[in-house]
Amino acid sequence: MSRPADPDRLAEEILDKYARYVNPGLVKLYRFANVITAEWEAQGVVVRDIHGKEYLDCSGGPAVFTVGHRHPKVVAAVKEQLDRMPMSVRAMPRKPEADLAELLAQITPGDLQYTFFANSGSEANEGAIKLARLATGRANIVGAEGAFHGKTLGALSASGREMYKTPFAPLVPGFTHVPFGDLEAMNRAVDAKTAAVILEPIQGEAGVIIPPDDYLPGVRAICDRAGALMILDEVQTGLGRTGKMFACEHWGVVPDILTTAKALGGGVVPIGAFTGRPHLWKALEKNPYLHSSTFGGNSIACAAGIATIRVLQEERLTERAAEQGAYMLGRLRELQRRHPAMVKDVRGKGLLIGMEFTDPDIVLLITADAMERGVIVFYSLNKPECFRLAPPLIISREQIDRAVEVLDQSIAYAAQMVAEIVEGARSSS
Ligand code: PLP
């Protein structure tokens, strides 16, 4: 595809419009990171900017491009639907929505069966929380510290980082939070008034925190004893990312409601969903419009979802995530050994990997430098000392090696910058 004739001028024009019409704060961030360019095109694991420079996408949205950018089968399915009827008049049932709901019932664990379609991860969680209150007749929701469930008011109330919550107080009442991974604290927090516990099986934005093996089964048991529902937010971990179709399968746990988004649209169309056990839907059966969304279940998004799940299955991408993830984790741990003063920890499951550094500013330096060298990684919203790798599951060994080589250089660069700053401070004092 042809590129703009004068990319430098175009980049400045775009930044100028961001400064005037989107958010000047974003422009400051882009300029700080020396991102004086713009996205142009993408295929597979590679993103190209308006200058024609190539980047390895090791972050993917984050965690959106599980099947890679513009997977041909997802694009073909979306084009086919686009040419026929992309959006719904909502006066008749639609085959794509019916087929995707059936597929989700097949691939989700246990007896999860009914799905409501939304348009984002936040919305999926909003719906799940509403359903929990409706189905149990209880109000309280217990979440985890450090959790990220989205930024709409309900999802934000369930989330666990105060910095994003305090400016919007008062939030939705009835939410409390306990430390993630602490079963005793969970046991104390859940009682006969608890409608649901909401958790990510592996906390993503908190810096890829994997709970102890007895945690999710223990929470399941606590919920069952109290008659509370268990909501698992698999918006980031779902659809193959961690080496299982859903991360809860690592621990054999079946939630009452499971939420998905990000990868479900194949990186082509936004979509979110919550899938629940049949008895919960009785509450929605009486009035199917008690919870609704104009665009939820639209045909073009569902066509993308169907094609994405088929690609995941046909190309055995879940297995691939486990294999490539183990390889990438091993290679990144080599970096930890090479830079022990900078890298505090490397952890992950499948192709969801967190690298924790000794200081958030180091993460900013490294992500900006890696970007200049052609590798995209993102810091974690709820743990800025950490960045996350969530590349497309189709990433090759060679691409992983290239990414590790660049990160090695960027960490060395950050170490040198830190040393220079320390030296400068010493000599001026
Ligand atoms: N839940 C989890 C676990 C997430 O990681 C995110 C986004 O990063 C969300 C919910 C919110 O999704 P969205 O940004 O699509 O609303």
XYZ file of C-alpha atoms and ligand atoms in Angstrom:
445
model
C 0.000 0.000 0.000
C 1.386 3.422 -0.909
C 2.568 5.702 1.858
C 2.087 9.463 2.341
C 4.345 11.639 0.190
C 5.606 13.826 3.061
C 5.473 11.721 6.268
C 7.337 14.294 8.417
C 4.785 16.962 7.628
C 1.906 14.545 8.103
C 3.262 13.478 11.524
C 3.392 17.109 12.680
C -0.109 17.742 11.305
C -1.481 14.753 13.215
C 0.261 15.749 16.468
C -1.014 19.285 16.033
C -4.591 18.037 15.640
C -4.135 15.797 18.705
C -2.934 18.859 20.618
C -5.933 20.896 19.519
C -8.714 18.316 19.322
C -7.793 15.081 21.148
C -5.597 15.742 24.184
C -2.452 17.894 24.494
C -1.246 15.599 27.296
C -0.977 12.722 24.834
C 1.144 14.861 22.528
C 3.545 15.569 25.415
C 3.862 11.821 26.015
C 4.462 11.063 22.332
C 7.058 13.824 22.054
C 8.780 12.688 25.265
C 9.092 9.212 23.769
C 10.207 10.751 20.440
C 7.204 9.251 18.674
C 6.990 11.797 15.852
C 5.181 9.518 13.472
C 1.856 7.694 13.170
C 0.500 4.205 12.581
C -0.071 3.318 8.939
C -0.451 -0.397 8.279
C 0.033 -3.796 9.879
C 0.215 -7.477 9.010
C 0.883 -10.440 11.260
C 3.320 -9.370 13.995
C 4.601 -6.310 12.118
C 3.289 -2.738 12.301
C 4.506 -0.083 9.852
C 4.399 3.673 10.453
C 3.864 6.483 7.945
C 7.646 6.614 7.389
C 7.695 2.953 6.381
C 9.568 1.948 9.527
C 8.723 -1.519 10.801
C 7.990 -2.460 14.411
C 7.606 -5.866 15.994
C 4.368 -5.722 17.936
C 5.183 -7.342 21.277
C 2.311 -5.713 23.072
C -0.583 -6.062 20.732
C -3.135 -3.514 21.733
C -2.446 -4.738 24.548
C -3.424 -8.384 24.082
C -5.779 -7.614 21.207
C -3.892 -9.087 18.247
C -3.869 -12.688 19.378
C -4.262 -14.009 15.809
C -1.955 -11.290 14.470
C -2.826 -8.098 12.658
C -5.306 -8.485 9.806
C -5.459 -12.241 9.795
C -6.686 -13.009 6.231
C -9.528 -15.262 7.432
C -10.824 -12.673 9.893
C -10.543 -9.905 7.304
C -12.355 -12.050 4.700
C -15.194 -12.875 7.122
C -15.574 -9.206 8.052
C -15.521 -8.090 4.392
C -18.151 -10.641 3.494
C -20.434 -9.409 6.294
C -19.632 -5.778 5.471
C -20.812 -6.254 1.901
C -24.067 -7.825 3.043
C -25.276 -6.272 6.326
C -22.740 -5.060 8.882
C -25.118 -3.607 11.472
C -28.424 -4.845 12.707
C -31.912 -3.341 12.631
C -32.469 -5.468 15.751
C -35.956 -6.460 14.614
C -34.936 -10.007 13.661
C -32.477 -12.538 15.064
C -29.069 -12.726 13.397
C -27.065 -15.770 12.354
C -23.601 -14.387 13.292
C -24.718 -13.631 16.863
C -26.340 -17.073 17.223
C -23.249 -18.826 15.828
C -20.766 -16.911 17.973
C -22.803 -17.523 21.133
C -22.856 -21.240 20.296
C -19.086 -21.257 19.713
C -18.453 -19.504 23.035
C -20.630 -22.080 24.823
C -18.468 -24.782 23.213
C -15.066 -23.313 24.080
C -15.743 -21.901 27.549
C -15.284 -24.366 30.419
C -17.980 -26.290 32.311
C -21.622 -25.422 31.782
C -21.123 -21.792 30.746
C -23.728 -21.442 28.031
C -25.480 -18.119 27.456
C -23.720 -15.021 26.130
C -24.572 -11.330 26.067
C -22.522 -9.330 23.570
C -21.170 -5.874 24.342
C -18.558 -3.704 22.650
C -15.608 -3.606 25.040
C -14.075 -5.236 28.087
C -15.450 -2.610 30.455
C -18.944 -3.104 29.145
C -18.642 -6.868 29.435
C -17.717 -6.454 33.110
C -20.507 -3.916 33.688
C -22.985 -6.474 32.404
C -21.497 -9.272 34.471
C -21.737 -7.186 37.658
C -25.330 -6.202 36.880
C -26.268 -9.819 36.214
C -24.681 -10.920 39.498
C -26.781 -8.387 41.409
C -29.910 -9.317 39.479
C -29.511 -13.072 39.814
C -28.588 -13.107 43.507
C -30.673 -10.185 44.753
C -27.541 -9.093 46.652
C -25.590 -5.874 46.204
C -22.000 -6.382 47.300
C -19.072 -7.152 45.032
C -15.610 -8.153 46.247
C -12.662 -7.384 43.968
C -8.888 -7.510 44.256
C -6.325 -4.815 44.905
C -4.386 -3.990 41.756
C -7.176 -5.344 39.547
C -8.081 -3.760 36.241
C -11.594 -4.289 34.930
C -12.044 -1.157 32.814
C -12.825 2.503 33.284
C -16.598 2.854 33.050
C -18.082 3.608 36.467
C -19.021 0.056 37.506
C -15.903 -1.577 36.070
C -13.799 1.152 37.683
C -15.477 0.526 41.029
C -14.432 -3.120 40.705
C -10.865 -2.135 39.796
C -8.136 -1.808 42.369
C -5.894 1.162 41.730
C -6.913 4.289 43.679
C -5.134 6.715 41.340
C -7.709 6.021 38.617
C -10.647 5.965 41.024
C -10.309 8.815 43.527
C -10.875 11.669 41.022
C -14.265 10.185 40.132
C -15.602 9.531 43.636
C -18.160 8.662 44.732
C -18.054 5.445 42.747
C -20.713 2.735 42.714
C -21.467 1.640 46.315
C -21.042 -1.947 47.496
C -17.496 -2.666 46.279
C -14.669 -3.799 48.553
C -11.168 -5.012 47.728
C -8.815 -7.583 49.209
C -5.189 -8.417 48.387
C -4.948 -10.637 45.296
C -3.830 -14.174 46.143
C -4.839 -13.983 49.815
C -7.498 -16.610 50.510
C -7.956 -15.701 54.154
C -8.706 -12.088 53.287
C -11.159 -13.278 50.638
C -12.823 -15.581 53.127
C -13.282 -12.694 55.559
C -14.680 -10.390 52.857
C -17.293 -12.719 51.333
C -20.553 -13.167 53.231
C -24.281 -13.673 52.790
C -24.599 -10.182 51.262
C -21.993 -10.792 48.561
C -23.439 -10.974 45.064
C -20.100 -11.841 43.449
C -16.360 -11.930 43.584
C -14.733 -10.485 40.475
C -11.135 -11.374 39.619
C -8.751 -11.634 36.724
C -7.345 -15.192 36.875
C -3.940 -13.629 36.221
C -3.772 -9.905 36.903
C -2.641 -8.233 33.680
C -2.395 -4.490 34.294
C -1.057 -5.153 37.807
C 2.062 -6.492 36.096
C 1.151 -10.093 35.224
C 0.555 -11.456 38.724
C 0.012 -15.212 38.783
C -1.835 -16.347 41.928
C -0.778 -19.337 44.053
C -2.159 -22.622 42.696
C -4.735 -23.004 45.465
C -6.109 -19.479 45.029
C -8.778 -19.733 42.343
C -10.050 -23.146 43.528
C -10.147 -21.663 47.050
C -12.113 -18.607 45.897
C -14.512 -20.931 44.065
C -15.135 -22.812 47.312
C -15.594 -19.575 49.303
C -18.149 -18.318 46.759
C -20.023 -21.627 46.822
C -20.210 -21.624 50.614
C -21.576 -18.071 50.695
C -23.927 -18.490 47.722
C -21.991 -15.763 45.888
C -21.135 -15.848 42.194
C -17.619 -15.988 40.817
C -16.941 -13.659 37.884
C -13.675 -14.198 36.050
C -12.507 -11.356 33.846
C -10.692 -13.034 30.950
C -10.677 -9.885 28.829
C -6.883 -10.003 28.689
C -6.125 -13.659 29.494
C -8.836 -15.295 27.391
C -8.739 -16.946 23.970
C -5.438 -18.750 24.072
C -3.203 -16.003 25.429
C -1.850 -17.930 28.447
C -1.499 -21.326 26.792
C -5.045 -22.489 27.611
C -8.172 -21.286 25.847
C -9.096 -19.574 29.146
C -6.646 -18.982 31.984
C -9.025 -20.437 34.597
C -8.404 -23.827 32.956
C -4.852 -23.830 34.384
C -6.512 -24.429 37.751
C -9.598 -26.382 36.633
C -11.935 -23.645 37.877
C -15.281 -22.873 36.236
C -16.652 -19.416 37.062
C -20.355 -18.527 37.036
C -19.722 -15.673 34.603
C -16.718 -15.248 32.330
C -16.007 -12.023 30.461
C -14.076 -11.658 27.200
C -13.206 -8.835 24.785
C -9.822 -7.742 23.353
C -8.843 -10.814 21.263
C -12.443 -11.802 20.486
C -12.708 -9.391 17.548
C -9.528 -10.756 15.975
C -7.936 -7.326 16.142
C -10.337 -6.219 13.395
C -13.629 -5.219 15.077
C -14.222 -4.326 18.764
C -16.441 -6.705 20.714
C -16.944 -7.745 24.329
C -19.016 -10.510 25.880
C -20.083 -12.121 29.115
C -20.964 -15.784 29.190
C -22.789 -17.374 32.096
C -24.293 -20.519 33.514
C -27.863 -21.267 32.355
C -29.700 -20.700 35.645
C -28.409 -17.103 35.790
C -30.128 -16.257 32.527
C -33.539 -16.990 34.088
C -33.269 -13.490 35.531
C -32.773 -12.013 32.048
C -35.307 -14.298 30.377
C -38.304 -12.501 31.866
C -37.265 -9.239 30.233
C -34.536 -9.725 27.605
C -34.167 -5.940 27.320
C -33.407 -5.393 31.002
C -29.793 -5.129 29.879
C -29.179 -4.125 26.253
C -26.788 -2.394 23.874
C -27.448 -0.807 20.472
C -24.275 -2.193 18.939
C -23.852 -5.287 21.101
C -24.025 -8.453 18.993
C -23.707 -6.535 15.731
C -23.130 -8.822 12.791
C -19.760 -7.518 11.695
C -18.234 -7.944 15.174
C -19.754 -11.401 15.550
C -18.425 -12.411 12.108
C -14.975 -11.336 13.312
C -15.435 -13.327 16.537
C -16.455 -16.528 14.735
C -13.505 -16.309 12.322
C -11.113 -15.565 15.214
C -12.145 -18.612 17.240
C -11.894 -20.830 14.141
C -8.383 -19.496 13.415
C -7.364 -20.132 17.041
C -8.550 -23.715 16.718
C -7.302 -24.454 13.178
C -3.850 -22.989 13.765
C -3.570 -24.484 17.277
C -2.597 -21.050 18.568
C -3.295 -21.913 22.206
C -0.675 -24.666 22.100
C 1.614 -22.305 20.247
C 1.191 -19.686 22.997
C 2.342 -22.261 25.554
C 5.405 -23.258 23.481
C 6.494 -19.817 22.312
C 5.686 -18.352 25.723
C 8.000 -20.806 27.493
C 10.747 -19.957 25.008
C 10.249 -16.187 25.365
C 10.121 -16.390 29.166
C 13.417 -18.294 29.156
C 15.064 -15.752 26.860
C 13.811 -12.827 28.974
C 15.121 -14.485 32.132
C 18.540 -14.451 30.457
C 18.142 -10.652 30.324
C 17.315 -10.592 34.024
C 20.586 -12.430 34.702
C 22.483 -10.024 32.423
C 20.984 -6.884 34.030
C 20.342 -7.795 37.684
C 20.514 -4.177 38.871
C 17.709 -3.189 36.488
C 15.402 -6.205 36.107
C 13.696 -7.294 39.320
C 11.542 -10.120 37.998
C 10.299 -11.822 34.851
C 7.089 -13.845 35.084
C 4.321 -15.081 32.875
C 2.141 -17.812 31.468
C 1.999 -18.503 27.758
C 2.463 -15.276 25.852
C 1.407 -12.983 28.691
C 4.693 -11.964 30.268
C 5.589 -9.215 32.711
C 9.046 -7.726 33.224
C 9.416 -5.815 36.448
C 12.118 -3.173 36.854
C 13.539 -1.423 39.855
C 11.932 1.924 38.958
C 8.998 3.157 36.801
C 11.212 5.775 35.097
C 13.448 2.968 33.830
C 10.388 1.412 32.197
C 9.637 4.678 30.395
C 13.213 4.895 29.131
C 13.222 1.286 27.965
C 9.835 1.343 26.245
C 10.735 4.589 24.416
C 14.140 3.256 23.382
C 12.775 -0.133 22.296
C 10.198 1.673 20.175
C 12.973 3.624 18.445
C 14.720 0.325 17.786
C 11.503 -1.140 16.368
C 9.924 -3.138 19.191
C 6.620 -2.127 20.801
C 6.055 -2.915 24.497
C 3.637 -1.222 26.919
C 3.958 -0.424 30.602
C 1.260 -1.803 32.894
C -1.429 0.699 33.897
C -1.637 -0.504 37.499
C 2.077 -1.239 37.958
C 4.272 1.279 36.131
C 7.487 -0.494 37.249
C 6.456 -3.281 34.935
C 5.943 -3.692 31.232
C 3.992 -6.393 29.617
C 4.635 -8.515 26.579
C 1.526 -9.840 24.891
C 2.528 -10.397 21.265
C 0.407 -12.106 18.627
C 0.422 -15.864 19.267
C 1.745 -16.372 15.732
C 5.082 -14.769 16.676
C 8.063 -16.829 15.419
C 11.226 -17.837 17.309
C 13.231 -15.456 15.088
C 10.913 -12.574 15.969
C 11.170 -13.432 19.670
C 14.970 -13.491 19.386
C 14.910 -10.116 17.632
C 12.664 -8.626 20.348
C 14.927 -9.976 23.114
C 18.006 -8.562 21.377
C 16.387 -5.111 21.192
C 15.233 -5.237 24.817
C 18.769 -6.195 25.833
C 20.079 -3.090 24.044
C 17.354 -0.877 25.517
C 17.988 -2.090 29.075
C 21.728 -1.466 28.587
C 20.911 2.019 27.278
C 18.671 2.750 30.292
C 21.394 1.486 32.660
C 23.871 3.849 31.029
C 21.439 6.796 31.309
C 20.860 6.042 35.001
C 24.623 5.831 35.583
C 25.121 9.203 33.842
C 22.374 10.859 35.900
C 23.848 9.486 39.155
C 27.315 10.602 38.127
C 26.021 14.097 37.180
C 24.240 14.451 40.524
C 27.373 13.327 42.369
C 29.694 15.754 40.607
C 27.322 18.730 41.055
C 26.890 18.127 44.804
N -10.509 -6.197 31.944
C -9.205 -6.440 31.776
C -8.573 -7.600 32.464
C -8.435 -5.604 30.959
O -7.128 -5.833 30.804
C -9.062 -4.518 30.319
C -8.295 -3.606 29.456
O -7.088 -3.560 29.446
C -10.435 -4.315 30.528
C -11.127 -5.178 31.352
C -11.135 -3.153 29.905
O -11.350 -3.395 28.551
P -11.710 -2.169 27.586
O -10.545 -1.257 27.561
O -11.988 -2.855 26.262
O -12.938 -1.531 28.126
